[in-house]
CSV table of C-alpha atoms in Angstrom, one decimal:
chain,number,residue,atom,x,y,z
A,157,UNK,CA,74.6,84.4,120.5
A,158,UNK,CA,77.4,82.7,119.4
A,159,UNK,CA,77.8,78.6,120.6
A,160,UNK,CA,81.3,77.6,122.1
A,161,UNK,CA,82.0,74.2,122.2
A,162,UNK,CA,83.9,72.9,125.0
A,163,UNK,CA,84.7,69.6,126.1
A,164,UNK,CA,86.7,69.8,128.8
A,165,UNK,CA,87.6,71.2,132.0
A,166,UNK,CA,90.7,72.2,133.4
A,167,UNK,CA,92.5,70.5,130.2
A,168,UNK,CA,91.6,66.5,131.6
A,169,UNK,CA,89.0,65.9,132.9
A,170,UNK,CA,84.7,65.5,131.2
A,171,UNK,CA,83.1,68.7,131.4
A,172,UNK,CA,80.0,66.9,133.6
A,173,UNK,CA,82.8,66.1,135.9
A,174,UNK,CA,84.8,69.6,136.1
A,175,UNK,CA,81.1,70.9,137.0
A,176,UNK,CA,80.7,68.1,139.3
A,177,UNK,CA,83.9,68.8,141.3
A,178,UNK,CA,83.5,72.6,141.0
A,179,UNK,CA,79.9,72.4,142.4
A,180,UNK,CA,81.2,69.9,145.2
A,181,UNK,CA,84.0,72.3,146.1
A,182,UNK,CA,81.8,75.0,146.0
A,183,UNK,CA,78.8,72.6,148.7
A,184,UNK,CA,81.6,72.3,150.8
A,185,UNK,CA,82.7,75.9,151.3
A,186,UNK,CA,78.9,77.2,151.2
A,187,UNK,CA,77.9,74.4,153.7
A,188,UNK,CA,80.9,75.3,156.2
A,189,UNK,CA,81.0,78.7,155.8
A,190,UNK,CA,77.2,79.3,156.0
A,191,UNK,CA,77.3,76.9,159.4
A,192,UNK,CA,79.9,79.0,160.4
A,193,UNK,CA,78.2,82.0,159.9
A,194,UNK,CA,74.8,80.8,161.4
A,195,UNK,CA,76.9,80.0,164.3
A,196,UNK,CA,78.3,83.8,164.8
A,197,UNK,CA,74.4,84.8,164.3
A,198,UNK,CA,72.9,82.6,167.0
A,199,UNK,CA,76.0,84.0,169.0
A,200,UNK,CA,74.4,87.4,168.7
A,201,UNK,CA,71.3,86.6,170.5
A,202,UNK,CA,73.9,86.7,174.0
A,203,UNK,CA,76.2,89.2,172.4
A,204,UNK,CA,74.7,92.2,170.6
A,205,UNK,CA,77.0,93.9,168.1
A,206,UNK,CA,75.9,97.4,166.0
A,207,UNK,CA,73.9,97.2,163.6
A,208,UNK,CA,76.0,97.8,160.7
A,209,UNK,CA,78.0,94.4,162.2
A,210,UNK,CA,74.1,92.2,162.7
A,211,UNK,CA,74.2,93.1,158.9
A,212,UNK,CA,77.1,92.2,157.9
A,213,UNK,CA,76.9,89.1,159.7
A,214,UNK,CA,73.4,88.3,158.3
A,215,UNK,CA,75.0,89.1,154.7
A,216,UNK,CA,77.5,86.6,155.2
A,217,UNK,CA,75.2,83.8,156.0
A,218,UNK,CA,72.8,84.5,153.4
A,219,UNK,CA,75.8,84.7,150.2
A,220,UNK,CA,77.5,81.1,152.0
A,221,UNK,CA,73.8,79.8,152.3
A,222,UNK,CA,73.4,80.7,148.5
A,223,UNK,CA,76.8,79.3,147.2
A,224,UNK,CA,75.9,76.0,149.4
A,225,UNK,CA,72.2,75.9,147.2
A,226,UNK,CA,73.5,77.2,144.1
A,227,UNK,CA,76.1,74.3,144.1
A,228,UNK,CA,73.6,71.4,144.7
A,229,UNK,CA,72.4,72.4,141.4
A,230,UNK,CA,75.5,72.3,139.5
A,231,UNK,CA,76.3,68.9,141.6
A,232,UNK,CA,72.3,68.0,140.3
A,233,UNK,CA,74.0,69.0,136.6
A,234,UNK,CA,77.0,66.9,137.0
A,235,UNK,CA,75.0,63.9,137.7
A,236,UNK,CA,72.6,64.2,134.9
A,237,UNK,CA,74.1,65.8,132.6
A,238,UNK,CA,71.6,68.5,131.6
A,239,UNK,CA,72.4,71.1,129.4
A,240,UNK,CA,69.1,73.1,131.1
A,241,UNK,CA,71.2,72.7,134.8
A,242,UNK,CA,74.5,73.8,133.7
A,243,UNK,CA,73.4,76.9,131.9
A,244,UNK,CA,71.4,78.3,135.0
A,245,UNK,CA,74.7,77.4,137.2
A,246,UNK,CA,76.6,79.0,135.1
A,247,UNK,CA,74.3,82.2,135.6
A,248,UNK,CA,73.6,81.4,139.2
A,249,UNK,CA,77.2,81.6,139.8
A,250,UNK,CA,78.2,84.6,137.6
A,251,UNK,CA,76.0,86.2,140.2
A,252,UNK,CA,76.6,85.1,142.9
A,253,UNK,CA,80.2,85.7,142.3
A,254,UNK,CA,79.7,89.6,141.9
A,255,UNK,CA,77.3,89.6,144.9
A,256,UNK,CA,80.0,87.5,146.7
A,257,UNK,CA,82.5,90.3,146.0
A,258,UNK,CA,80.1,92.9,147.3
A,259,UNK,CA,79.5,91.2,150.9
A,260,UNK,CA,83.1,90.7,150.9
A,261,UNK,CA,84.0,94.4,150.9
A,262,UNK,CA,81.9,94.9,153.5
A,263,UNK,CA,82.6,92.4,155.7
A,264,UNK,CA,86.2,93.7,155.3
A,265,UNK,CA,85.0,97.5,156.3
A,266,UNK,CA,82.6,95.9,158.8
A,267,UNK,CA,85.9,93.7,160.4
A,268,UNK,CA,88.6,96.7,160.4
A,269,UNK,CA,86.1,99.8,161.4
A,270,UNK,CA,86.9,101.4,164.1
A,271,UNK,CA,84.7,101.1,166.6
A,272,UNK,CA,85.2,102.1,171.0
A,273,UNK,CA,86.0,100.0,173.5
A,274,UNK,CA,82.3,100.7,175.6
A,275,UNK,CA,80.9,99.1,172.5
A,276,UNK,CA,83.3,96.0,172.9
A,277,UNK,CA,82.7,96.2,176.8
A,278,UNK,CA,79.0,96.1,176.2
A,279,UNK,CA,79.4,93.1,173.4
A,280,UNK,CA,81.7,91.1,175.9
A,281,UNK,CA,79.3,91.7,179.0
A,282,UNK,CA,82.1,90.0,181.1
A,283,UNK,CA,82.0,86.8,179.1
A,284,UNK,CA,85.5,85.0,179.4
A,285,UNK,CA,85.0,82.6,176.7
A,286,UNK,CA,87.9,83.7,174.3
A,287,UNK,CA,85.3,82.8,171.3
A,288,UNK,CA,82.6,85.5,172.6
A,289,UNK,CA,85.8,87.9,173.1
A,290,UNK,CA,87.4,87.6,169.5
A,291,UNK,CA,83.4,87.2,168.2
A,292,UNK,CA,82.8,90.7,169.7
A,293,UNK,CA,86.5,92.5,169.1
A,294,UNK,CA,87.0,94.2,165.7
A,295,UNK,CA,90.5,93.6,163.8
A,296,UNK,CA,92.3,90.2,162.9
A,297,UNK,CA,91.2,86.7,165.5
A,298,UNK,CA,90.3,83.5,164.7
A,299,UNK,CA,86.6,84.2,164.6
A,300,UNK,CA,86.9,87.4,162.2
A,301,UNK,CA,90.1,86.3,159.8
A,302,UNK,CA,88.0,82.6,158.9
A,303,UNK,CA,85.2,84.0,156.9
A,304,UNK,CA,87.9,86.3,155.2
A,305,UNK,CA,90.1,83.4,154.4
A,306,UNK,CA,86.6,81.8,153.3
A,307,UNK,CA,85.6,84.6,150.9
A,308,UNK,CA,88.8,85.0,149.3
A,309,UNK,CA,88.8,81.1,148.8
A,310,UNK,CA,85.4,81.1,147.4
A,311,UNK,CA,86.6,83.8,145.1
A,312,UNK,CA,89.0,82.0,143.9
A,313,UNK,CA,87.6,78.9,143.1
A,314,UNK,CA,84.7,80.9,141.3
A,315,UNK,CA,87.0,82.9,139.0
A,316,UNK,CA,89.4,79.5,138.3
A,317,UNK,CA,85.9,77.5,137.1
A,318,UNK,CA,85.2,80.7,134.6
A,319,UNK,CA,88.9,81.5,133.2
């Protein structure tokens, strides 16, 4: 296997603190987005959805809950400066980011399916609360367009730390 040496990250700054900032970018979007998503799963207990949705939703919260853990490692690495943390980052994170692209297709086809209104109806269960309405309605809200905004974010980030 052939060693590349690399000093730098993102042309300025240390390499222990380009991991340090990537891994504290990527705590704050896994700690948000997996509250978030914890959030929308406790919601379910009131509010049942299909099952293809529960999963999805469950999905969600585990790959934000993993980027969230995964990322107090690289922020352990950035610290200490250990060559043993920032290879098994690196990994962590070249996995997650497929996985994250996986759960992200499918919360898009879980978001956009079609699904009828006796469904909805039955989700809602007369609730008013425009959160339990837009948590329970399929197509673009608040409630299903932030985790999208989130993924494609956490994408990005990912694939700008690896280019």
């Amino acid at each position: 296997m052939p060693f590349i040496r690399c000093r730098t990250f993102l042309g300025c700054l240390p390499l222990a603190s380009g991991v340090w900032l990537l891994s504290l970018v990527g705590l704050m979007l896994g700690a948000s987005g997996a509250a978030g998503s914890w959030m929308e799963i406790n919601l379910m207990a009131s509010h049942p959805l299909p099952l293809q949705d529960e999963i999805a939703q469950f999905v969600q919260a585990i790959v934000f809950s993993l980027l969230g853990l995964f990322s107090i490692l690289g922020f352990a690495e950035g610290i200490s400066q250990n060559r043993t943390f920032a290879f098994i980052y690196c990994k962590l994170i070249a996995i997650h980011y497929v996985t994250t692209i996986a759960a992200f297709a499918f919360t898009l086809y879980s978001t956009f399916r079609h699904v009828d209104s006796l469904t909805v109806a039955s989700c809602i269960q007369g609730d008013l609360d425009e959160f339990a309405i837009q948590f329970c309605s399929k197509g673009w809200s608040f409630v299903k367009g932030l985790p999208i905004i989130w993924y494609i974010v956490i994408l990005l980030v990912q694939a700008f730390g690896y280019r």
